[in-house]
């Protein structure tokens, strides 16, 4: 492509709306432009990157035996009612009405539609397994769209769905996708790892997320320092050792003006870990729960939602707490005043013999409280795992926290959709059985942007060659020299003939501007043609990543860059 005709418009200024480098660079390099919150247009260079990522995904999905289809984006509510997600999906689901007032959704994911397709056609075990995938635009009305393509409302996803006749088959399909995902992210040049994950509202059994490691990632990952255990913080477990505390009788004590756990414990000279704080939440059905966790712990809202079969939990505000008959700052499980509110304790509280808890009376707390003696409650794992706790798998290693960007997610769905949507086939004995399903997603835009987050410097993007908008860039620094112009034009057409993926900066611009744009856009291999070297029949070839420069004889350049190109691809081989 000729730069002068390429609709490439770079911006000098840092972009205020961008709080992470990759978002800023995508905007500044002219790859995308914002249309509305979380909604972007892809410009020519941006679309080239999207296509390259999509093509790698497509090749690996095909290699794994999946079949590409394209499902409708607008889906009838009927299917969502069948799966019960019409109610369960929450506010991210964009609901729309047609002119007759019928309800539709703009697809945030396609389990319902694909199950509907498969149940229409596949009636016999003989036609299983099957894995159908698509690469398509999704819409999710995210609460906080941010970071450009990382968390958009409209975004491009690859979603695949496997159907098997039994659980073993599902496991095989899942493993095939797992391998395909390793191949995809390796080929995209990413440094990543797979981690155990929560299955969220899609529901199901095993699930793993593929995380691109980056300090700006939205996800927190827990990893063991001595075995392979790694998990999203949302589902991470740990082994903890509580210090021993002797049992004491329950005693009401005055704690005037002390409301926070820290103040109360300081005042009573108790350690925060031997106190329990009560947190009040309501779910989408307005059921209220009181979660009780150790004073120095944090509630894991995902675990709390799972423990209560809730889709969404929101903390009660002061008014709601008062209306529930509770006293903020003094809420505790002993003599709990509201029988309609279920109390759920974190499991660790089972082992603590003596706790400081609120007395549900202004200015008072209890000391010496003990679960199953002074109050009753169900116990569940509710807490956020902390660093340096012990690994739940090897039991010896210490846990460490790192950050990542979730670019892919694979799930074993089991029978969740096939049962609720009555999607079945006839087995060998002629008996109707529901399909065993799996679903597998990759954010195409998020993957492209994650690559930038991991590969950039203060000058711009450093694209891995496999997903760069172009593999090679020719920059002519002296557009007025006929000789140089002739050489560049010939070089460009020679490269096109050789099917090399090349951008030719033929603009009549100052050298400084062209070189800055070259670094910003981040094409991996660059050929700079300038007067000084050209009079010695040389051109400068440089590597975007290392910035190393080599003077190459002008007639050898095609051969030379082809070799570099092949070497760069070698590093990404699977
Ligand atoms: P997250 O926890 O980040 O919201 P998710 O668990 O909702 O992700 P999935 O439903 O598993 O995501 O979707 C599959 C993939 O689609 C994700 O791994 C991610 O790469 C991508 N994706 C999900 N939501 C968005 C979004 N809002 N913008 C861009 N990509 C997204
Ligand atoms: Mg999400």
PDB file of N, CA, C and O in Angstrom, residues 6 15 17 31 43 46 49 71 91 174 203 214 244 267 277 296 305 315 349 380 411 429 468 481 483 493 495 509 548:
ATOM      1  N   UNK A   6      -3.236   5.708   1.600  1.00  0.00           N
ATOM      2  CA  UNK A   6      -3.605   4.635   2.537  1.00  0.00           C
ATOM      3  C   UNK A   6      -4.577   5.012   3.630  1.00  0.00           C
ATOM      4  O   UNK A   6      -4.917   4.184   4.470  1.00  0.00           O
ATOM      5  N   UNK A  15      -3.495  10.904  23.609  1.00  0.00           N
ATOM      6  CA  UNK A  15      -4.956  10.952  23.570  1.00  0.00           C
ATOM      7  C   UNK A  15      -5.535  10.893  24.990  1.00  0.00           C
ATOM      8  O   UNK A  15      -5.317   9.917  25.713  1.00  0.00           O
ATOM      9  N   UNK A  17      -8.423  10.393  26.227  1.00  0.00           N
ATOM     10  CA  UNK A  17      -9.361   9.326  26.598  1.00  0.00           C
ATOM     11  C   UNK A  17      -8.660   7.996  26.908  1.00  0.00           C
ATOM     12  O   UNK A  17      -9.274   7.077  27.438  1.00  0.00           O
ATOM     13  N   UNK A  31      -5.177   3.691  13.752  1.00  0.00           N
ATOM     14  CA  UNK A  31      -5.735   2.362  13.479  1.00  0.00           C
ATOM     15  C   UNK A  31      -7.243   2.321  13.717  1.00  0.00           C
ATOM     16  O   UNK A  31      -7.966   1.615  13.025  1.00  0.00           O
ATOM     17  N   UNK A  43      -9.983   1.564  10.982  1.00  0.00           N
ATOM     18  CA  UNK A  43      -9.499   2.206   9.756  1.00  0.00           C
ATOM     19  C   UNK A  43      -8.611   1.205   8.999  1.00  0.00           C
ATOM     20  O   UNK A  43      -8.343   0.116   9.519  1.00  0.00           O
ATOM     21  N   UNK A  46      -5.847  -0.568  10.891  1.00  0.00           N
ATOM     22  CA  UNK A  46      -6.438  -1.322  12.012  1.00  0.00           C
ATOM     23  C   UNK A  46      -7.124  -2.582  11.521  1.00  0.00           C
ATOM     24  O   UNK A  46      -6.973  -3.668  12.107  1.00  0.00           O
ATOM     25  N   UNK A  49      -4.784  -5.416  10.762  1.00  0.00           N
ATOM     26  CA  UNK A  49      -4.357  -6.163  11.950  1.00  0.00           C
ATOM     27  C   UNK A  49      -5.461  -7.136  12.377  1.00  0.00           C
ATOM     28  O   UNK A  49      -5.205  -8.315  12.641  1.00  0.00           O
ATOM     29  N   UNK A  71     -23.348 -16.859  12.210  1.00  0.00           N
ATOM     30  CA  UNK A  71     -24.711 -16.815  12.759  1.00  0.00           C
ATOM     31  C   UNK A  71     -25.239 -15.385  12.736  1.00  0.00           C
ATOM     32  O   UNK A  71     -24.474 -14.429  12.618  1.00  0.00           O
ATOM     33  N   UNK A  91     -27.602  -6.767  32.827  1.00  0.00           N
ATOM     34  CA  UNK A  91     -27.716  -5.522  32.063  1.00  0.00           C
ATOM     35  C   UNK A  91     -26.774  -5.434  30.862  1.00  0.00           C
ATOM     36  O   UNK A  91     -26.877  -4.496  30.070  1.00  0.00           O
ATOM     37  N   UNK A 174     -12.516 -30.313  24.104  1.00  0.00           N
ATOM     38  CA  UNK A 174     -11.954 -29.246  24.926  1.00  0.00           C
ATOM     39  C   UNK A 174     -10.420 -29.204  24.795  1.00  0.00           C
ATOM     40  O   UNK A 174      -9.831 -28.150  24.588  1.00  0.00           O
ATOM     41  N   UNK A 203     -22.057 -20.460  32.758  1.00  0.00           N
ATOM     42  CA  UNK A 203     -22.290 -21.688  33.510  1.00  0.00           C
ATOM     43  C   UNK A 203     -21.457 -22.840  33.009  1.00  0.00           C
ATOM     44  O   UNK A 203     -20.874 -22.778  31.937  1.00  0.00           O
ATOM     45  N   UNK A 214       0.622  -8.787  31.608  1.00  0.00           N
ATOM     46  CA  UNK A 214       0.855  -7.351  31.479  1.00  0.00           C
ATOM     47  C   UNK A 214       0.454  -6.657  32.773  1.00  0.00           C
ATOM     48  O   UNK A 214      -0.596  -6.955  33.341  1.00  0.00           O
ATOM     49  N   UNK A 244      -3.628 -19.609  66.382  1.00  0.00           N
ATOM     50  CA  UNK A 244      -4.568 -20.151  67.363  1.00  0.00           C
ATOM     51  C   UNK A 244      -5.014 -19.046  68.323  1.00  0.00           C
ATOM     52  O   UNK A 244      -4.238 -18.208  68.746  1.00  0.00           O
ATOM     53  N   UNK A 267      -9.047  -0.512  69.656  1.00  0.00           N
ATOM     54  CA  UNK A 267      -9.609  -0.137  70.949  1.00  0.00           C
ATOM     55  C   UNK A 267      -9.679  -1.335  71.898  1.00  0.00           C
ATOM     56  O   UNK A 267      -9.355  -1.230  73.079  1.00  0.00           O
ATOM     57  N   UNK A 277     -16.151  -9.123  59.955  1.00  0.00           N
ATOM     58  CA  UNK A 277     -16.952  -7.982  59.485  1.00  0.00           C
ATOM     59  C   UNK A 277     -18.124  -8.492  58.673  1.00  0.00           C
ATOM     60  O   UNK A 277     -18.034  -9.532  58.001  1.00  0.00           O
ATOM     61  N   UNK A 296      -9.514  -8.864  58.462  1.00  0.00           N
ATOM     62  CA  UNK A 296      -8.424  -8.448  57.569  1.00  0.00           C
ATOM     63  C   UNK A 296      -8.547  -9.084  56.188  1.00  0.00           C
ATOM     64  O   UNK A 296      -7.617  -9.054  55.403  1.00  0.00           O
ATOM     65  N   UNK A 305     -21.293 -14.330  44.830  1.00  0.00           N
ATOM     66  CA  UNK A 305     -22.416 -14.480  43.898  1.00  0.00           C
ATOM     67  C   UNK A 305     -22.693 -15.967  43.654  1.00  0.00           C
ATOM     68  O   UNK A 305     -23.841 -16.409  43.672  1.00  0.00           O
ATOM     69  N   UNK A 315     -23.800  -3.856  46.759  1.00  0.00           N
ATOM     70  CA  UNK A 315     -23.735  -3.558  48.180  1.00  0.00           C
ATOM     71  C   UNK A 315     -24.936  -2.709  48.585  1.00  0.00           C
ATOM     72  O   UNK A 315     -25.364  -1.844  47.827  1.00  0.00           O
ATOM     73  N   UNK A 349     -13.795 -18.906  59.183  1.00  0.00           N
ATOM     74  CA  UNK A 349     -14.319 -18.536  60.506  1.00  0.00           C
ATOM     75  C   UNK A 349     -14.626 -19.767  61.355  1.00  0.00           C
ATOM     76  O   UNK A 349     -14.732 -19.680  62.577  1.00  0.00           O
ATOM     77  N   UNK A 380     -19.058 -20.918  53.439  1.00  0.00           N
ATOM     78  CA  UNK A 380     -18.642 -21.056  52.033  1.00  0.00           C
ATOM     79  C   UNK A 380     -17.288 -20.374  51.862  1.00  0.00           C
ATOM     80  O   UNK A 380     -16.916 -19.536  52.685  1.00  0.00           O
ATOM     81  N   UNK A 411     -14.479 -23.261  27.957  1.00  0.00           N
ATOM     82  CA  UNK A 411     -15.379 -23.818  28.972  1.00  0.00           C
ATOM     83  C   UNK A 411     -15.846 -25.215  28.594  1.00  0.00           C
ATOM     84  O   UNK A 411     -16.148 -25.446  27.421  1.00  0.00           O
ATOM     85  N   UNK A 429     -28.347 -46.974  21.359  1.00  0.00           N
ATOM     86  CA  UNK A 429     -29.506 -47.797  21.719  1.00  0.00           C
ATOM     87  C   UNK A 429     -30.836 -47.143  21.367  1.00  0.00           C
ATOM     88  O   UNK A 429     -31.881 -47.581  21.847  1.00  0.00           O
ATOM     89  N   UNK A 468       1.270  -7.696  12.306  1.00  0.00           N
ATOM     90  CA  UNK A 468       1.554  -6.301  11.946  1.00  0.00           C
ATOM     91  C   UNK A 468       0.692  -5.900  10.745  1.00  0.00           C
ATOM     92  O   UNK A 468       0.376  -6.743   9.908  1.00  0.00           O
ATOM     93  N   UNK A 481      14.380  13.612  -5.295  1.00  0.00           N
ATOM     94  CA  UNK A 481      15.460  13.052  -6.121  1.00  0.00           C
ATOM     95  C   UNK A 481      14.865  12.022  -7.083  1.00  0.00           C
ATOM     96  O   UNK A 481      14.249  11.043  -6.660  1.00  0.00           O
ATOM     97  N   UNK A 483      16.295   9.959  -8.981  1.00  0.00           N
ATOM     98  CA  UNK A 483      16.988   8.680  -8.888  1.00  0.00           C
ATOM     99  C   UNK A 483      16.412   7.830  -7.744  1.00  0.00           C
ATOM    100  O   UNK A 483      16.119   6.640  -7.906  1.00  0.00           O
ATOM    101  N   UNK A 493       7.363  -2.079  -6.430  1.00  0.00           N
ATOM    102  CA  UNK A 493       6.612  -2.979  -7.317  1.00  0.00           C
ATOM    103  C   UNK A 493       7.243  -4.369  -7.376  1.00  0.00           C
ATOM    104  O   UNK A 493       6.535  -5.376  -7.459  1.00  0.00           O
ATOM    105  N   UNK A 495       8.630  -5.820  -4.836  1.00  0.00           N
ATOM    106  CA  UNK A 495       8.181  -6.498  -3.609  1.00  0.00           C
ATOM    107  C   UNK A 495       6.726  -6.951  -3.728  1.00  0.00           C
ATOM    108  O   UNK A 495       6.365  -8.033  -3.273  1.00  0.00           O
ATOM    109  N   UNK A 509       6.796  14.493   2.504  1.00  0.00           N
ATOM    110  CA  UNK A 509       6.843  15.053   3.859  1.00  0.00           C
ATOM    111  C   UNK A 509       8.285  15.140   4.310  1.00  0.00           C
ATOM    112  O   UNK A 509       9.160  14.484   3.761  1.00  0.00           O
ATOM    113  N   UNK A 548      18.255  -1.923  15.598  1.00  0.00           N
ATOM    114  CA  UNK A 548      19.545  -2.152  14.940  1.00  0.00           C
ATOM    115  C   UNK A 548      19.432  -1.803  13.463  1.00  0.00           C
ATOM    116  O   UNK A 548      18.424  -2.083  12.819  1.00  0.00           O
TER     117      UNK A 548
END
